[in-house]
mmCIF file of C-alpha atoms in Angstrom:
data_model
loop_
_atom_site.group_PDB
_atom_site.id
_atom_site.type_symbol
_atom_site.label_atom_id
_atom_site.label_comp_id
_atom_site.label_asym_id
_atom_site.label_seq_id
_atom_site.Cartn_x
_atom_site.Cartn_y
_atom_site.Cartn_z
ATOM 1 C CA UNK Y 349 -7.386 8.456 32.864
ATOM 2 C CA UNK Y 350 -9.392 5.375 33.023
ATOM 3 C CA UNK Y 351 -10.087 2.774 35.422
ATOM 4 C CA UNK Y 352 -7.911 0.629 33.704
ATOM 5 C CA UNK Y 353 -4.948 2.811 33.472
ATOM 6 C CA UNK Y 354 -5.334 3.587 37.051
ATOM 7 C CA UNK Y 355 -5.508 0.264 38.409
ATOM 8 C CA UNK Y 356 -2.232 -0.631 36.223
ATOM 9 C CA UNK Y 357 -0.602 2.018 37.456
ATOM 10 C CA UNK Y 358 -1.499 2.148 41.211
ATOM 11 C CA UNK Y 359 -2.323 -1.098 42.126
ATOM 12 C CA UNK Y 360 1.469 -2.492 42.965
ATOM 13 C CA UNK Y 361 1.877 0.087 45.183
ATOM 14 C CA UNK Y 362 -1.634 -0.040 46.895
ATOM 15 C CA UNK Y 363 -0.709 -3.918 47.225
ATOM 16 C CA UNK Y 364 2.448 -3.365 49.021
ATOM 17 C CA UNK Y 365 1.373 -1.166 51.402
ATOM 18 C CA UNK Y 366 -1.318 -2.503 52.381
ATOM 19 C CA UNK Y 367 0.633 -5.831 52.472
ATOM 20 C CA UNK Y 368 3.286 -4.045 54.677
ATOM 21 C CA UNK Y 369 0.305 -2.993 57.441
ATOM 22 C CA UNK Y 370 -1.330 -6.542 57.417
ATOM 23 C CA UNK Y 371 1.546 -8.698 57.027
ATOM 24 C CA UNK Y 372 -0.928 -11.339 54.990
ATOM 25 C CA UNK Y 373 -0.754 -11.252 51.445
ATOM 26 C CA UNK Y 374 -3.825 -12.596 50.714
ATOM 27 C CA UNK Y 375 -5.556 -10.219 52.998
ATOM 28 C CA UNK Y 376 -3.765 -7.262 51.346
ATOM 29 C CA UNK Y 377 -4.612 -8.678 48.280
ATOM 30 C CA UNK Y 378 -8.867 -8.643 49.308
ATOM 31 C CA UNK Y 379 -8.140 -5.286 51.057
ATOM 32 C CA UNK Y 380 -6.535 -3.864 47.572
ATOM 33 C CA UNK Y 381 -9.315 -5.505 45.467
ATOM 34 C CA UNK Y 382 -12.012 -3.850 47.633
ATOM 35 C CA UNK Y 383 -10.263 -0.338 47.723
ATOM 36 C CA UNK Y 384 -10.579 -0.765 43.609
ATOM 37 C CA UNK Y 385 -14.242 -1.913 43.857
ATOM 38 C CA UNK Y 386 -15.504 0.981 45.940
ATOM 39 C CA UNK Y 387 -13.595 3.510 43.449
ATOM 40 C CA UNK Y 388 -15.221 1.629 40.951
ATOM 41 C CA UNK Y 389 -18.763 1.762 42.574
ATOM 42 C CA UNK Y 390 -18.054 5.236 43.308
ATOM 43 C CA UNK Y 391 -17.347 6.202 39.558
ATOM 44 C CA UNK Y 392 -13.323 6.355 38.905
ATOM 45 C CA UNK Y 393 -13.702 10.794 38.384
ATOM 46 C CA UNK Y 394 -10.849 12.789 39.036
ATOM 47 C CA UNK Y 395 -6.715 13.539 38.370
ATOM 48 C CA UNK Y 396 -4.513 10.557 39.083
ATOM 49 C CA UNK Y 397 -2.888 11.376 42.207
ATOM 50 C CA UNK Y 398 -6.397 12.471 43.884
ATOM 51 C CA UNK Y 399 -7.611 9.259 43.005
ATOM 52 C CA UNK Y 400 -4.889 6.985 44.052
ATOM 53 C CA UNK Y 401 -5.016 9.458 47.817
ATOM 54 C CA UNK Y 402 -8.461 8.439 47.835
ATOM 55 C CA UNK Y 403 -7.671 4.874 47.612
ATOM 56 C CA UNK Y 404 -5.208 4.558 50.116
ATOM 57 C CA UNK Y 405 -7.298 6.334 52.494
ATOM 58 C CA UNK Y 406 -9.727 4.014 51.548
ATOM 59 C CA UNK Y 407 -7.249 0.877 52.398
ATOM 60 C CA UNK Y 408 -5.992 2.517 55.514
ATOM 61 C CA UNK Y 409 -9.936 2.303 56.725
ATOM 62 C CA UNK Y 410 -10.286 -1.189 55.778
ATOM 63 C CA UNK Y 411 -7.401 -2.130 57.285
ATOM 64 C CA UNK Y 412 -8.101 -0.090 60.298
ATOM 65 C CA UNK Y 413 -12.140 -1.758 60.498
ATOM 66 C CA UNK Y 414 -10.679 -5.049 59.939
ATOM 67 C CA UNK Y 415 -8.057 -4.559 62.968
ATOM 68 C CA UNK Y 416 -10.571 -3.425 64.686
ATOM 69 C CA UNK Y 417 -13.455 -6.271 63.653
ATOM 70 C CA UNK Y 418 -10.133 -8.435 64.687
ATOM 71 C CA UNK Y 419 -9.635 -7.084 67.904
ATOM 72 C CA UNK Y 420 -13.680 -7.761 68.643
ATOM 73 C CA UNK Y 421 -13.622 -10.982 67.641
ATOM 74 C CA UNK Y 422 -10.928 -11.630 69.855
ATOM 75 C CA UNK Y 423 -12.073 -10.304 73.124
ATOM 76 C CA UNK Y 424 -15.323 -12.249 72.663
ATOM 77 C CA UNK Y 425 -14.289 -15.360 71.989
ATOM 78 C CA UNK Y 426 -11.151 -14.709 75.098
ATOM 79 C CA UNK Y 427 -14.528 -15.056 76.726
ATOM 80 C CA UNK Y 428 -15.449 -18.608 75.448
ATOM 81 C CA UNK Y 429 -12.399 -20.642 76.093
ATOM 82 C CA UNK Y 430 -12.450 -23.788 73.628
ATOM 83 C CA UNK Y 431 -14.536 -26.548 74.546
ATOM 84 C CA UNK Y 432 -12.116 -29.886 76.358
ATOM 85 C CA UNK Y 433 -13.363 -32.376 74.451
ATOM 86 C CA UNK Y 434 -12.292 -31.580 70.762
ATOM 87 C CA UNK Y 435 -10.791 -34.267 69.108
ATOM 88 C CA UNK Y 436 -7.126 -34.513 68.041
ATOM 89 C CA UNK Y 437 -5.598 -35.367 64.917
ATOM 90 C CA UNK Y 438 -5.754 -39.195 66.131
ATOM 91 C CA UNK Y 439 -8.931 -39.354 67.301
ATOM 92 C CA UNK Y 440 -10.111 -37.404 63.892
ATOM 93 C CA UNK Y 441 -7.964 -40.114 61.933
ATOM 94 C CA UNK Y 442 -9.881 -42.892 64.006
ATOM 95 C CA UNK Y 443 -13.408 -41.765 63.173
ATOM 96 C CA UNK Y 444 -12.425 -41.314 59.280
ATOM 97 C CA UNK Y 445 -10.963 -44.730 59.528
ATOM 98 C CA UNK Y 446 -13.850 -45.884 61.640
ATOM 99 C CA UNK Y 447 -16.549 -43.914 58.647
ATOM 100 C CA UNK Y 448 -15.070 -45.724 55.745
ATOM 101 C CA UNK Y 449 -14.957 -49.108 57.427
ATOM 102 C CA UNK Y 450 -18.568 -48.781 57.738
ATOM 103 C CA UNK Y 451 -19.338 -47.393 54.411
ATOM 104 C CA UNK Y 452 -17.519 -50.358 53.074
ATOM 105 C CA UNK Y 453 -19.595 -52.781 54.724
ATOM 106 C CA UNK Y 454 -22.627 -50.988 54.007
ATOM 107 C CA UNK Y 455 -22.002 -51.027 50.551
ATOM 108 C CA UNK Y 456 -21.582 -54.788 50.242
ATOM 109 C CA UNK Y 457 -25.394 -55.041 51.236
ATOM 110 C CA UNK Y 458 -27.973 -55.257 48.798
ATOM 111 C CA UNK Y 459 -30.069 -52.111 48.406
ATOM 112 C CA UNK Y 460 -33.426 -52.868 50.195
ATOM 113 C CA UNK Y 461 -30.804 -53.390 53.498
ATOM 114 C CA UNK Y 462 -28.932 -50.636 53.354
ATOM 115 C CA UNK Y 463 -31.718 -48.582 52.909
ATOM 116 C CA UNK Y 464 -33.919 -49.634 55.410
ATOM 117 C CA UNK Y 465 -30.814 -49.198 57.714
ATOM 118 C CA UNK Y 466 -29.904 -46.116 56.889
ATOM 119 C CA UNK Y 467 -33.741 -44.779 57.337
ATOM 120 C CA UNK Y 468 -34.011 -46.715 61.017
ATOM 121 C CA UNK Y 469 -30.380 -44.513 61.931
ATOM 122 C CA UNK Y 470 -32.454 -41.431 61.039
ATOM 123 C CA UNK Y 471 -35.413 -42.599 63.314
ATOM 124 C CA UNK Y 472 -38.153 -43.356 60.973
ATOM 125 C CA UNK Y 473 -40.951 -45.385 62.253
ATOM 126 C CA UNK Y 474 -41.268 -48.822 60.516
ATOM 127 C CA UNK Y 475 -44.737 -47.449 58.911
ATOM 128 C CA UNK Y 476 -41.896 -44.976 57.268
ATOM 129 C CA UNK Y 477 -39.300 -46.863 56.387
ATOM 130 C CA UNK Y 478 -41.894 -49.545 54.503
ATOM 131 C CA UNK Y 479 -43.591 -46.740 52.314
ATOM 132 C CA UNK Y 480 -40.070 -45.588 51.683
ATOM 133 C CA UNK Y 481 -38.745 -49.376 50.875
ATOM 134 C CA UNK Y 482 -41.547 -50.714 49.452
ATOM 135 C CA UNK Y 483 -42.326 -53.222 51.780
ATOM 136 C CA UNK Y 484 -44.912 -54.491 54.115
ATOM 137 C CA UNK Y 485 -45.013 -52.799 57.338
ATOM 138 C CA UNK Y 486 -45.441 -56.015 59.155
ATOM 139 C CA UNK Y 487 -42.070 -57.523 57.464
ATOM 140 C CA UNK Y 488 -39.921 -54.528 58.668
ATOM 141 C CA UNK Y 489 -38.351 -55.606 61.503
ATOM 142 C CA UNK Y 490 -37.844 -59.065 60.361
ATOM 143 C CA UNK Y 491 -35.616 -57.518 57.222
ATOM 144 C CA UNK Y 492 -34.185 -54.790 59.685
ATOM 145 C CA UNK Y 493 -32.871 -57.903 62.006
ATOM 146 C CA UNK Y 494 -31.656 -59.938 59.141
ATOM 147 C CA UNK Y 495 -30.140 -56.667 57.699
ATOM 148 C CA UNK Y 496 -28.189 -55.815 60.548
ATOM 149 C CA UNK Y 497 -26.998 -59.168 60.965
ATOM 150 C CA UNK Y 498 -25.696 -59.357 57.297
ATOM 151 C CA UNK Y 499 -24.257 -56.048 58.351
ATOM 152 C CA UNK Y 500 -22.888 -56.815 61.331
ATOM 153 C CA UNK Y 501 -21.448 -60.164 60.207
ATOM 154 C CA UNK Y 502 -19.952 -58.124 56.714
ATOM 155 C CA UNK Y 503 -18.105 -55.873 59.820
ATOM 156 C CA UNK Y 504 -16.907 -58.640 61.344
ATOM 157 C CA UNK Y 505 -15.296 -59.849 58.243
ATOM 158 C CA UNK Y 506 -13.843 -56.931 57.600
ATOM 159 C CA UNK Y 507 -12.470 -56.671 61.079
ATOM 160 C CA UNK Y 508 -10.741 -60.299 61.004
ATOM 161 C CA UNK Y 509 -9.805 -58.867 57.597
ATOM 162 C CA UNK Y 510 -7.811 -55.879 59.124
ATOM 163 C CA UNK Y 511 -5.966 -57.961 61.372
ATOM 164 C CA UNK Y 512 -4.764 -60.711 59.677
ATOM 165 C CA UNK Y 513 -2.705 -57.894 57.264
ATOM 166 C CA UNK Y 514 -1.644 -56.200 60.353
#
């Protein structure tokens, strides 16, 4: 019989049981797939019904490790309760909202600002960030100020922006 043949014909079954023991049908689907692999790895030798015992003893031990990996993971992490401070939905939705308004006004800046601004938030020295930019070391922090003031004022906009189509 070949693999092919074999796999028609058993994998359904394989699927459902191992479906019925996990209750996930994508994981019975991965645990079904790998049962096939290591048959496959192992060469596919031997009459039909000894090869589809060996694969569902080989899906019974997967699901069994799995459980088992499951049941590990578990009691370690019962260990590590979750941290107070994660964020919420809202407070996610806030700092997306809060990511693009920058972005936006970032964008309306020319590119010599932007970049320079972007390389001070990474904490390059101004020796850095003027090899990088092309510019003078000594005239750094003059275009840094006037940067972040074209930035600062292009946020502003956009917040008196926001409000007035509130």
């Amino acid at each position: 019989m070949t693999f092919e043949a074999l796999f028609d014909a058993v994998y359904p079954s394989l699927f459902r049981y191992c479906n019925r023991l996990t209750g996930d049908p994508d994981q019975a689907e991965d645990l079904t797939q790998e049962a096939f692999f290591r048959l496959l790895d192992r060469g596919a030798e031997g009459t039909e019904a000894g090869l589809r015992s060996w694969l569902f003893m080989v899906a019974t031990n997967l699901i069994r490790d799995r459980s088992r990996t499951q049941a590990t993971r578990r009691r370690i992490l019962a260990g590590f309760p979750p941290p107070e401070n994660v964020p919420g939905p809202d407070r996610a939705l806030a700092r997306s909202e809060e990511v693009a308004r920058v972005r936006k006004a970032l964008n309306v800046l020319n590119e010599r600002d932007r970049t320079m601004l972007l390389l001070r938030q990474e904490g390059f020295s101004y020796r850095e960030i003027a090899e990088v930019a092309g510019v003078s070391h000594r005239s750094v922090g003059t275009i840094l100020a006037r940067a972040l003031q074209r930035f600062a004022a292009e946020l502003s906009r956009e917040d008196s922006g926001n409000e007035t189509s509130r």
